[in-house]
Short mmCIF file of C-alpha atoms in Angstrom, two decimals:
data_model
loop_
_atom_site.label_atom_id
_atom_site.label_comp_id
_atom_site.label_asym_id
_atom_site.label_seq_id
_atom_site.Cartn_x
_atom_site.Cartn_y
_atom_site.Cartn_z
CA MET C 1 58.74 91.73 109.07
CA PRO C 2 59.07 94.88 111.29
CA PHE C 3 60.95 94.84 114.56
CA THR C 4 58.95 93.47 117.32
CA HIS C 5 59.82 93.21 121.30
CA ASP C 6 57.68 92.37 124.33
CA ASP C 7 58.48 95.51 125.94
CA PRO C 8 56.37 98.33 123.95
CA ARG C 9 59.07 101.04 124.41
CA VAL C 10 61.95 99.02 122.98
CA GLU C 11 59.56 98.04 120.14
CA ALA C 12 58.52 101.68 119.22
CA PHE C 13 62.12 103.04 119.54
CA GLY C 14 63.25 99.88 117.38
CA ARG C 15 60.79 100.39 114.71
CA ARG C 16 61.73 104.17 114.57
CA VAL C 17 65.37 102.99 113.99
CA GLU C 18 64.53 100.59 111.54
CA SER C 19 62.51 102.95 109.27
CA ALA C 20 65.34 105.51 109.63
CA PHE C 21 68.19 103.14 108.86
CA SER C 22 66.62 100.89 106.38
CA GLY C 23 68.43 101.15 102.80
CA GLU C 24 71.30 102.77 104.10
CA GLY C 25 74.34 101.95 101.83
CA SER C 26 77.41 102.39 103.97
CA GLY C 27 77.17 99.36 106.20
CA HIS C 28 75.59 101.50 109.07
CA ASP C 29 72.26 100.08 107.95
CA TRP C 30 69.21 98.57 110.00
CA TRP C 31 70.75 95.05 109.76
CA HIS C 32 74.01 96.65 111.63
CA VAL C 33 71.86 98.13 114.19
CA TRP C 34 69.92 94.71 114.48
CA ARG C 35 73.09 92.99 114.52
CA VAL C 36 74.67 95.15 117.44
CA TRP C 37 71.34 94.68 119.11
CA ARG C 38 71.50 90.90 119.16
CA LEU C 39 75.14 90.85 120.16
CA ALA C 40 74.72 93.38 122.95
CA ARG C 41 71.73 91.30 124.63
CA ARG C 42 73.90 88.45 124.41
CA ILE C 43 76.87 90.25 126.34
CA ALA C 44 74.64 92.03 128.71
CA ALA C 45 73.24 88.38 129.73
CA ALA C 46 76.59 87.24 130.33
CA GLU C 47 78.11 90.08 132.03
CA GLY C 48 74.96 91.02 134.13
CA ALA C 49 74.11 94.35 132.59
CA ASP C 50 70.97 96.23 132.62
CA LEU C 51 69.11 94.78 129.85
CA LEU C 52 66.47 97.61 129.17
CA LEU C 53 69.44 100.26 129.01
CA VAL C 54 71.58 97.98 126.82
CA GLU C 55 68.72 97.21 124.38
CA LEU C 56 67.94 101.21 123.73
CA ALA C 57 71.71 101.96 123.66
CA ALA C 58 72.46 99.31 121.04
CA LEU C 59 69.41 100.12 118.92
CA GLY C 60 70.10 104.01 118.96
CA HIS C 61 74.03 103.91 119.05
CA ASP C 62 73.95 105.12 115.47
CA VAL C 63 71.55 107.59 115.48
CA GLU C 64 73.73 110.63 115.88
CA ASP C 65 76.75 109.26 114.57
CA HIS C 66 78.97 111.83 113.06
CA LYS C 67 79.18 109.89 109.87
CA LEU C 68 75.34 109.86 109.17
CA GLY C 69 74.71 113.28 109.67
CA ARG C 70 71.64 113.57 112.26
CA PRO C 71 71.78 116.56 114.42
CA GLU C 72 72.33 116.68 118.20
CA GLY C 73 69.12 115.81 119.96
CA THR C 74 67.46 113.51 117.49
CA LEU C 75 68.38 110.35 119.76
CA ALA C 76 66.64 112.04 122.61
CA ALA C 77 63.54 112.99 120.58
CA TRP C 78 63.12 109.59 119.27
CA LEU C 79 63.24 108.19 122.53
CA ALA C 80 60.94 110.30 124.25
CA GLY C 81 58.39 109.46 121.25
CA ALA C 82 58.82 106.02 122.13
CA GLY C 83 57.64 106.54 125.76
CA VAL C 84 61.15 106.12 127.21
CA ASP C 85 61.40 108.18 130.55
CA ALA C 86 63.70 110.97 130.81
CA ALA C 87 66.11 109.63 132.94
CA THR C 88 66.66 106.56 130.79
CA ALA C 89 66.89 108.52 127.55
CA GLU C 90 69.63 110.70 129.19
CA ALA C 91 71.65 107.57 130.11
CA VAL C 92 70.95 106.12 126.76
CA VAL C 93 72.10 109.39 125.00
CA ALA C 94 75.31 109.45 127.14
CA ILE C 95 76.31 105.74 126.18
CA ALA C 96 75.76 106.63 122.38
CA ARG C 97 77.54 109.65 122.36
CA ARG C 98 80.94 107.52 123.42
CA VAL C 99 80.31 104.26 121.39
CA SER C 100 82.21 105.41 118.15
CA PHE C 101 85.97 104.57 118.00
CA LYS C 102 87.38 108.06 117.67
CA GLY C 103 90.99 107.46 116.61
CA ALA C 104 94.04 105.27 117.57
CA GLY C 105 95.39 107.82 119.76
CA VAL C 106 92.01 108.77 121.32
CA PRO C 107 91.55 107.00 124.76
CA ASP C 108 88.09 105.25 125.48
CA ALA C 109 86.16 106.53 127.91
CA MET C 110 83.04 104.19 128.84
CA PRO C 111 82.23 104.52 132.64
CA THR C 112 79.38 102.21 132.78
CA LEU C 113 78.90 98.36 132.46
CA GLU C 114 75.93 99.18 129.91
CA GLY C 115 78.06 101.21 127.93
CA ARG C 116 80.80 98.95 127.59
CA VAL C 117 78.55 96.27 126.59
CA VAL C 118 77.13 98.27 123.69
CA GLN C 119 80.40 99.21 122.56
CA ASP C 120 81.72 95.86 122.61
CA ALA C 121 78.81 94.57 120.49
CA ASP C 122 79.26 97.44 118.00
CA ARG C 123 83.07 96.72 117.81
CA LEU C 124 82.26 93.13 117.16
CA ASP C 125 80.33 93.97 114.16
CA ALA C 126 83.15 95.94 112.68
CA ILE C 127 85.63 92.84 112.62
CA GLY C 128 85.30 89.36 111.05
CA ALA C 129 83.70 88.38 107.88
CA ILE C 130 80.98 90.95 108.43
CA GLY C 131 83.59 93.63 109.43
CA ILE C 132 85.38 93.21 106.21
CA ALA C 133 82.21 93.55 104.29
CA ARG C 134 81.30 96.66 105.83
CA ALA C 135 84.86 98.16 105.78
CA PHE C 136 84.64 98.03 101.87
CA ALA C 137 80.90 98.91 101.56
CA TYR C 138 81.84 102.09 103.50
CA GLY C 139 84.92 102.89 101.57
CA GLY C 140 82.78 102.20 98.43
CA ALA C 141 80.13 104.79 99.53
CA ARG C 142 82.52 107.55 100.42
CA GLY C 143 84.29 107.11 97.01
CA ARG C 144 87.66 105.77 98.58
CA LEU C 145 90.34 103.50 96.90
CA LEU C 146 90.79 99.79 97.80
CA TYR C 147 94.23 100.30 98.55
CA ASP C 148 97.33 102.62 97.86
CA PRO C 149 100.72 100.65 98.38
CA ALA C 150 102.26 104.15 98.95
CA GLU C 151 100.01 104.77 102.39
CA SER C 152 101.10 104.17 105.90
CA PRO C 153 98.85 103.74 108.61
CA GLU C 154 98.24 106.93 110.75
CA HIS C 155 97.97 106.84 114.37
CA HIS C 156 95.29 109.87 114.76
CA ALA C 157 95.85 111.76 118.13
CA SER C 158 92.40 113.45 117.85
CA PHE C 159 88.72 112.56 116.71
CA GLU C 160 88.94 115.60 114.41
CA ALA C 161 92.00 114.17 112.80
CA TYR C 162 90.28 110.78 112.39
CA ARG C 163 87.18 112.45 111.04
CA LYS C 164 89.17 114.09 108.19
CA THR C 165 91.02 110.97 107.13
CA ASN C 166 90.32 109.64 103.48
CA SER C 167 92.57 106.63 103.56
CA SER C 168 92.04 103.48 101.61
CA SER C 169 89.61 100.71 102.70
CA LEU C 170 92.50 98.64 103.44
CA MET C 171 94.32 100.96 105.36
CA HIS C 172 91.07 101.25 107.77
CA PHE C 173 91.98 97.67 109.02
CA TYR C 174 95.54 99.09 110.39
CA GLU C 175 94.10 102.38 111.55
CA LYS C 176 90.98 100.92 113.22
CA LEU C 177 89.97 97.28 112.85
CA PHE C 178 92.85 95.62 113.75
CA LEU C 179 93.12 97.61 116.87
CA LEU C 180 89.65 96.85 118.39
CA LYS C 181 90.23 93.17 119.49
CA ASP C 182 92.41 94.80 122.51
CA ARG C 183 90.14 97.50 123.08
CA LEU C 184 87.15 95.57 124.21
CA HIS C 185 85.99 95.48 127.62
CA THR C 186 84.07 92.46 128.36
CA PRO C 187 85.43 88.84 128.66
CA THR C 188 82.50 87.85 126.67
CA ALA C 189 83.29 90.05 123.96
CA ARG C 190 86.87 89.37 124.01
CA ALA C 191 86.08 85.70 123.40
CA LEU C 192 83.79 86.17 120.79
CA ALA C 193 86.55 88.53 118.96
CA GLU C 194 89.27 86.06 118.85
CA GLU C 195 88.20 83.85 115.70
CA ARG C 196 86.97 87.31 114.08
CA HIS C 197 90.24 89.01 114.35
CA ALA C 198 92.21 86.00 113.13
CA PHE C 199 90.00 85.54 110.10
CA MET C 200 90.63 89.58 109.38
CA GLU C 201 94.20 88.80 109.53
CA ALA C 202 94.18 85.94 107.07
CA PHE C 203 91.87 88.14 104.61
CA VAL C 204 94.44 90.94 104.57
CA ALA C 205 97.48 88.36 104.26
CA ARG C 206 95.56 86.79 101.30
CA PHE C 207 94.47 90.27 99.96
CA LEU C 208 98.23 91.56 99.83
CA ASP C 209 99.54 88.28 98.27
CA GLU C 210 96.96 88.53 95.25
CA TRP C 211 97.89 92.25 94.93
CA GLU C 212 101.64 91.31 94.61
CA GLY C 213 100.76 88.53 92.40
CA ARG C 214 102.07 86.26 94.95
CA SER C 215 99.06 83.87 94.64
#
């Protein structure tokens, strides 16, 4: 069933994103976008953020993500095509370009509440049970090893270094996923993250036990 919404701008934009992302196989598919949108709405309501801006930014947060290869300007064009005014579109683009994790050593700079809400929602979808599934889906799509015992986590000091990494899927937990709980902005997201983070820790401990034949 196509994406629906009471606001025709949000519906038109959501359907454009749904069409482009359906069937994507690296864990950045339409259902990832949909889950982030749902989480962002929940966090926005609790934190008092502007809902229209949050919804559009959540739906568009991956449109120009570096991992997916779409050119700069795509997001603005899709928003304009959905009837979103220029000022709102500019604010959405500013949020979307800051959402992605860019390395353990790269500071997060998200100046607006709406941006913090969307970034928190995206990061919540990167941890917990779904986060585990997405990590291995992405690793498989990029031809990465499950695990290499000779590896050590790298504290990437720049976005360029983070982009070039080709570490195993399990190392991704140490280089990103385990760090996200403490880099969330809002009290609502931090509360939601506790159980998801603990589930991930238990999974990795079990993975290593089985790898070493202890379980």
